[in-house]
Structures are given as structure tokens and as C-alpha cells.
Amino acid sequence: MGRGEDAIKALQDALREAWEALPNSLFEQVADSMPYRVAAVIKAKGWHTKY
């Protein structure tokens, strides 16, 4: 592997490790909040929301 390929592999490994470190509860919280997020976007007519 060349230096660029080594850097890409290292980045991929670091990203995979960081992703796997995220708790499942985080994804559950985000999924549970989606109805509120969608309602906020509709209320804001597509503009900015607090999310």
C-alpha cells in the first residue's frame, strides 16, 4: 500500500471504531424524536428549527 492508501485505511478504521462506540440508546433517542423533528420542520415551513 502507498501512503495515501494507508491514510485512507487508517481513517476508515478510526471511523468504524468511533461508529461502533456509539451506544444503541443514542439511535433509539434520535428515532423516538423524529415525529417532533418533522412537526417542527412543518411548523417552520422548511426553515430552521431548534434541531
PDB file of N, CA and C in Angstrom:
ATOM      1  N   MET A   1       0.828  -1.187   0.000  1.00  0.00           N
ATOM      2  CA  MET A   1       0.000   0.000   0.000  1.00  0.00           C
ATOM      3  C   MET A   1       0.867   1.243   0.000  1.00  0.00           C
ATOM      4  N   GLY A   2       0.384   2.260  -0.695  1.00  0.00           N
ATOM      5  CA  GLY A   2       1.074   3.538  -0.684  1.00  0.00           C
ATOM      6  C   GLY A   2       0.650   4.363   0.520  1.00  0.00           C
ATOM      7  N   ARG A   3       1.294   5.503   0.681  1.00  0.00           N
ATOM      8  CA  ARG A   3       0.996   6.351   1.840  1.00  0.00           C
ATOM      9  C   ARG A   3      -0.454   6.813   1.851  1.00  0.00           C
ATOM     10  N   GLY A   4      -0.970   7.180   0.681  1.00  0.00           N
ATOM     11  CA  GLY A   4      -2.363   7.616   0.598  1.00  0.00           C
ATOM     12  C   GLY A   4      -3.327   6.509   0.973  1.00  0.00           C
ATOM     13  N   GLU A   5      -3.040   5.310   0.502  1.00  0.00           N
ATOM     14  CA  GLU A   5      -3.889   4.165   0.827  1.00  0.00           C
ATOM     15  C   GLU A   5      -3.829   3.850   2.313  1.00  0.00           C
ATOM     16  N   ASP A   6      -2.645   3.992   2.907  1.00  0.00           N
ATOM     17  CA  ASP A   6      -2.500   3.771   4.347  1.00  0.00           C
ATOM     18  C   ASP A   6      -3.333   4.777   5.131  1.00  0.00           C
ATOM     19  N   ALA A   7      -3.315   6.019   4.688  1.00  0.00           N
ATOM     20  CA  ALA A   7      -4.077   7.067   5.371  1.00  0.00           C
ATOM     21  C   ALA A   7      -5.575   6.803   5.257  1.00  0.00           C
ATOM     22  N   ILE A   8      -6.019   6.371   4.089  1.00  0.00           N
ATOM     23  CA  ILE A   8      -7.437   6.065   3.890  1.00  0.00           C
ATOM     24  C   ILE A   8      -7.848   4.902   4.777  1.00  0.00           C
ATOM     25  N   LYS A   9      -7.030   3.870   4.823  1.00  0.00           N
ATOM     26  CA  LYS A   9      -7.323   2.702   5.668  1.00  0.00           C
ATOM     27  C   LYS A   9      -7.375   3.112   7.133  1.00  0.00           C
ATOM     28  N   ALA A  10      -6.442   3.953   7.573  1.00  0.00           N
ATOM     29  CA  ALA A  10      -6.422   4.410   8.966  1.00  0.00           C
ATOM     30  C   ALA A  10      -7.681   5.221   9.275  1.00  0.00           C
ATOM     31  N   LEU A  11      -8.090   6.071   8.340  1.00  0.00           N
ATOM     32  CA  LEU A  11      -9.303   6.860   8.527  1.00  0.00           C
ATOM     33  C   LEU A  11     -10.526   5.953   8.605  1.00  0.00           C
ATOM     34  N   GLN A  12     -10.616   4.990   7.708  1.00  0.00           N
ATOM     35  CA  GLN A  12     -11.736   4.050   7.725  1.00  0.00           C
ATOM     36  C   GLN A  12     -11.793   3.298   9.049  1.00  0.00           C
ATOM     37  N   ASP A  13     -10.648   2.848   9.522  1.00  0.00           N
ATOM     38  CA  ASP A  13     -10.596   2.122  10.796  1.00  0.00           C
ATOM     39  C   ASP A  13     -11.036   3.013  11.954  1.00  0.00           C
ATOM     40  N   ALA A  14     -10.579   4.260  11.959  1.00  0.00           N
ATOM     41  CA  ALA A  14     -10.939   5.196  13.028  1.00  0.00           C
ATOM     42  C   ALA A  14     -12.438   5.495  12.996  1.00  0.00           C
ATOM     43  N   LEU A  15     -12.990   5.686  11.803  1.00  0.00           N
ATOM     44  CA  LEU A  15     -14.422   5.950  11.678  1.00  0.00           C
ATOM     45  C   LEU A  15     -15.245   4.755  12.135  1.00  0.00           C
ATOM     46  N   ARG A  16     -14.831   3.571  11.751  1.00  0.00           N
ATOM     47  CA  ARG A  16     -15.541   2.356  12.156  1.00  0.00           C
ATOM     48  C   ARG A  16     -15.517   2.207  13.679  1.00  0.00           C
ATOM     49  N   GLU A  17     -14.370   2.454  14.276  1.00  0.00           N
ATOM     50  CA  GLU A  17     -14.232   2.344  15.731  1.00  0.00           C
ATOM     51  C   GLU A  17     -15.121   3.376  16.438  1.00  0.00           C
ATOM     52  N   ALA A  18     -15.135   4.608  15.927  1.00  0.00           N
ATOM     53  CA  ALA A  18     -15.966   5.656  16.526  1.00  0.00           C
ATOM     54  C   ALA A  18     -17.448   5.314  16.383  1.00  0.00           C
ATOM     55  N   TRP A  19     -17.842   4.819  15.220  1.00  0.00           N
ATOM     56  CA  TRP A  19     -19.236   4.453  14.973  1.00  0.00           C
ATOM     57  C   TRP A  19     -19.673   3.341  15.919  1.00  0.00           C
ATOM     58  N   GLU A  20     -18.823   2.335  16.082  1.00  0.00           N
ATOM     59  CA  GLU A  20     -19.157   1.204  16.945  1.00  0.00           C
ATOM     60  C   GLU A  20     -19.192   1.593  18.420  1.00  0.00           C
ATOM     61  N   ALA A  21     -18.542   2.692  18.779  1.00  0.00           N
ATOM     62  CA  ALA A  21     -18.530   3.147  20.171  1.00  0.00           C
ATOM     63  C   ALA A  21     -19.827   3.860  20.553  1.00  0.00           C
ATOM     64  N   LEU A  22     -20.624   4.259  19.563  1.00  0.00           N
ATOM     65  CA  LEU A  22     -21.882   4.945  19.857  1.00  0.00           C
ATOM     66  C   LEU A  22     -22.874   3.950  20.458  1.00  0.00           C
ATOM     67  N   PRO A  23     -23.522   4.325  21.553  1.00  0.00           N
ATOM     68  CA  PRO A  23     -24.479   3.402  22.178  1.00  0.00           C
ATOM     69  C   PRO A  23     -25.767   3.303  21.357  1.00  0.00           C
ATOM     70  N   ASN A  24     -26.377   2.125  21.380  1.00  0.00           N
ATOM     71  CA  ASN A  24     -27.640   1.933  20.661  1.00  0.00           C
ATOM     72  C   ASN A  24     -28.710   2.884  21.164  1.00  0.00           C
ATOM     73  N   SER A  25     -28.642   3.250  22.438  1.00  0.00           N
ATOM     74  CA  SER A  25     -29.649   4.149  23.004  1.00  0.00           C
ATOM     75  C   SER A  25     -29.661   5.498  22.284  1.00  0.00           C
ATOM     76  N   LEU A  26     -28.525   5.930  21.781  1.00  0.00           N
ATOM     77  CA  LEU A  26     -28.464   7.188  21.033  1.00  0.00           C
ATOM     78  C   LEU A  26     -29.351   7.115  19.798  1.00  0.00           C
ATOM     79  N   PHE A  27     -29.264   6.010  19.074  1.00  0.00           N
ATOM     80  CA  PHE A  27     -30.061   5.841  17.859  1.00  0.00           C
ATOM     81  C   PHE A  27     -31.546   5.717  18.194  1.00  0.00           C
ATOM     82  N   GLU A  28     -31.842   5.067  19.319  1.00  0.00           N
ATOM     83  CA  GLU A  28     -33.231   4.959  19.754  1.00  0.00           C
ATOM     84  C   GLU A  28     -33.795   6.341  20.092  1.00  0.00           C
ATOM     85  N   GLN A  29     -33.007   7.170  20.767  1.00  0.00           N
ATOM     86  CA  GLN A  29     -33.453   8.521  21.122  1.00  0.00           C
ATOM     87  C   GLN A  29     -33.709   9.354  19.870  1.00  0.00           C
ATOM     88  N   VAL A  30     -32.822   9.253  18.909  1.00  0.00           N
ATOM     89  CA  VAL A  30     -32.997  10.014  17.666  1.00  0.00           C
ATOM     90  C   VAL A  30     -34.255   9.542  16.936  1.00  0.00           C
ATOM     91  N   ALA A  31     -34.441   8.231  16.853  1.00  0.00           N
ATOM     92  CA  ALA A  31     -35.629   7.698  16.178  1.00  0.00           C
ATOM     93  C   ALA A  31     -36.899   8.127  16.905  1.00  0.00           C
ATOM     94  N   ASP A  32     -36.877   8.089  18.235  1.00  0.00           N
ATOM     95  CA  ASP A  32     -38.057   8.478  19.016  1.00  0.00           C
ATOM     96  C   ASP A  32     -38.394   9.956  18.846  1.00  0.00           C
ATOM     97  N   SER A  33     -37.394  10.776  18.566  1.00  0.00           N
ATOM     98  CA  SER A  33     -37.631  12.218  18.444  1.00  0.00           C
ATOM     99  C   SER A  33     -38.063  12.630  17.036  1.00  0.00           C
ATOM    100  N   MET A  34     -38.051  11.714  16.092  1.00  0.00           N
ATOM    101  CA  MET A  34     -38.360  12.080  14.710  1.00  0.00           C
ATOM    102  C   MET A  34     -39.737  12.709  14.522  1.00  0.00           C
ATOM    103  N   PRO A  35     -40.803  12.215  15.163  1.00  0.00           N
ATOM    104  CA  PRO A  35     -42.097  12.885  14.972  1.00  0.00           C
ATOM    105  C   PRO A  35     -42.051  14.363  15.378  1.00  0.00           C
ATOM    106  N   TYR A  36     -41.343  14.668  16.454  1.00  0.00           N
ATOM    107  CA  TYR A  36     -41.218  16.057  16.910  1.00  0.00           C
ATOM    108  C   TYR A  36     -40.382  16.875  15.927  1.00  0.00           C
ATOM    109  N   ARG A  37     -39.347  16.264  15.398  1.00  0.00           N
ATOM    110  CA  ARG A  37     -38.487  16.956  14.439  1.00  0.00           C
ATOM    111  C   ARG A  37     -39.254  17.274  13.155  1.00  0.00           C
ATOM    112  N   VAL A  38     -40.005  16.299  12.672  1.00  0.00           N
ATOM    113  CA  VAL A  38     -40.785  16.501  11.447  1.00  0.00           C
ATOM    114  C   VAL A  38     -41.840  17.581  11.671  1.00  0.00           C
ATOM    115  N   ALA A  39     -42.513  17.535  12.817  1.00  0.00           N
ATOM    116  CA  ALA A  39     -43.523  18.553  13.130  1.00  0.00           C
ATOM    117  C   ALA A  39     -42.891  19.941  13.190  1.00  0.00           C
ATOM    118  N   ALA A  40     -41.687  20.037  13.746  1.00  0.00           N
ATOM    119  CA  ALA A  40     -41.001  21.331  13.840  1.00  0.00           C
ATOM    120  C   ALA A  40     -40.659  21.866  12.454  1.00  0.00           C
ATOM    121  N   VAL A  41     -40.242  20.996  11.556  1.00  0.00           N
ATOM    122  CA  VAL A  41     -39.916  21.423  10.188  1.00  0.00           C
ATOM    123  C   VAL A  41     -41.179  21.892   9.471  1.00  0.00           C
ATOM    124  N   ILE A  42     -42.272  21.159   9.658  1.00  0.00           N
ATOM    125  CA  ILE A  42     -43.538  21.556   9.031  1.00  0.00           C
ATOM    126  C   ILE A  42     -43.995  22.903   9.581  1.00  0.00           C
ATOM    127  N   LYS A  43     -43.929  23.066  10.901  1.00  0.00           N
ATOM    128  CA  LYS A  43     -44.339  24.328  11.528  1.00  0.00           C
ATOM    129  C   LYS A  43     -43.484  25.494  11.038  1.00  0.00           C
ATOM    130  N   ALA A  44     -42.187  25.231  10.828  1.00  0.00           N
ATOM    131  CA  ALA A  44     -41.265  26.274  10.365  1.00  0.00           C
ATOM    132  C   ALA A  44     -41.298  26.427   8.845  1.00  0.00           C
ATOM    133  N   LYS A  45     -42.190  25.685   8.196  1.00  0.00           N
ATOM    134  CA  LYS A  45     -42.333  25.734   6.734  1.00  0.00           C
ATOM    135  C   LYS A  45     -41.000  25.488   6.029  1.00  0.00           C
ATOM    136  N   GLY A  46     -40.262  24.529   6.574  1.00  0.00           N
ATOM    137  CA  GLY A  46     -39.000  24.131   5.954  1.00  0.00           C
ATOM    138  C   GLY A  46     -37.798  24.950   6.376  1.00  0.00           C
ATOM    139  N   TRP A  47     -38.012  25.969   7.190  1.00  0.00           N
ATOM    140  CA  TRP A  47     -36.901  26.806   7.633  1.00  0.00           C
ATOM    141  C   TRP A  47     -36.234  26.189   8.857  1.00  0.00           C
ATOM    142  N   HIS A  48     -35.414  26.968   9.505  1.00  0.00           N
ATOM    143  CA  HIS A  48     -34.625  26.478  10.634  1.00  0.00           C
ATOM    144  C   HIS A  48     -35.506  26.039  11.801  1.00  0.00           C
ATOM    145  N   THR A  49     -35.022  25.027  12.505  1.00  0.00           N
ATOM    146  CA  THR A  49     -35.665  24.571  13.733  1.00  0.00           C
ATOM    147  C   THR A  49     -34.592  24.479  14.811  1.00  0.00           C
ATOM    148  N   LYS A  50     -35.009  24.170  16.029  1.00  0.00           N
ATOM    149  CA  LYS A  50     -34.022  24.024  17.098  1.00  0.00           C
ATOM    150  C   LYS A  50     -33.217  22.738  16.942  1.00  0.00           C
ATOM    151  N   TYR A  51     -33.662  21.855  16.064  1.00  0.00           N
ATOM    152  CA  TYR A  51     -32.940  20.611  15.847  1.00  0.00           C
ATOM    153  C   TYR A  51     -31.869  20.869  14.832  1.00  0.00           C
TER     154      TYR A  51
END
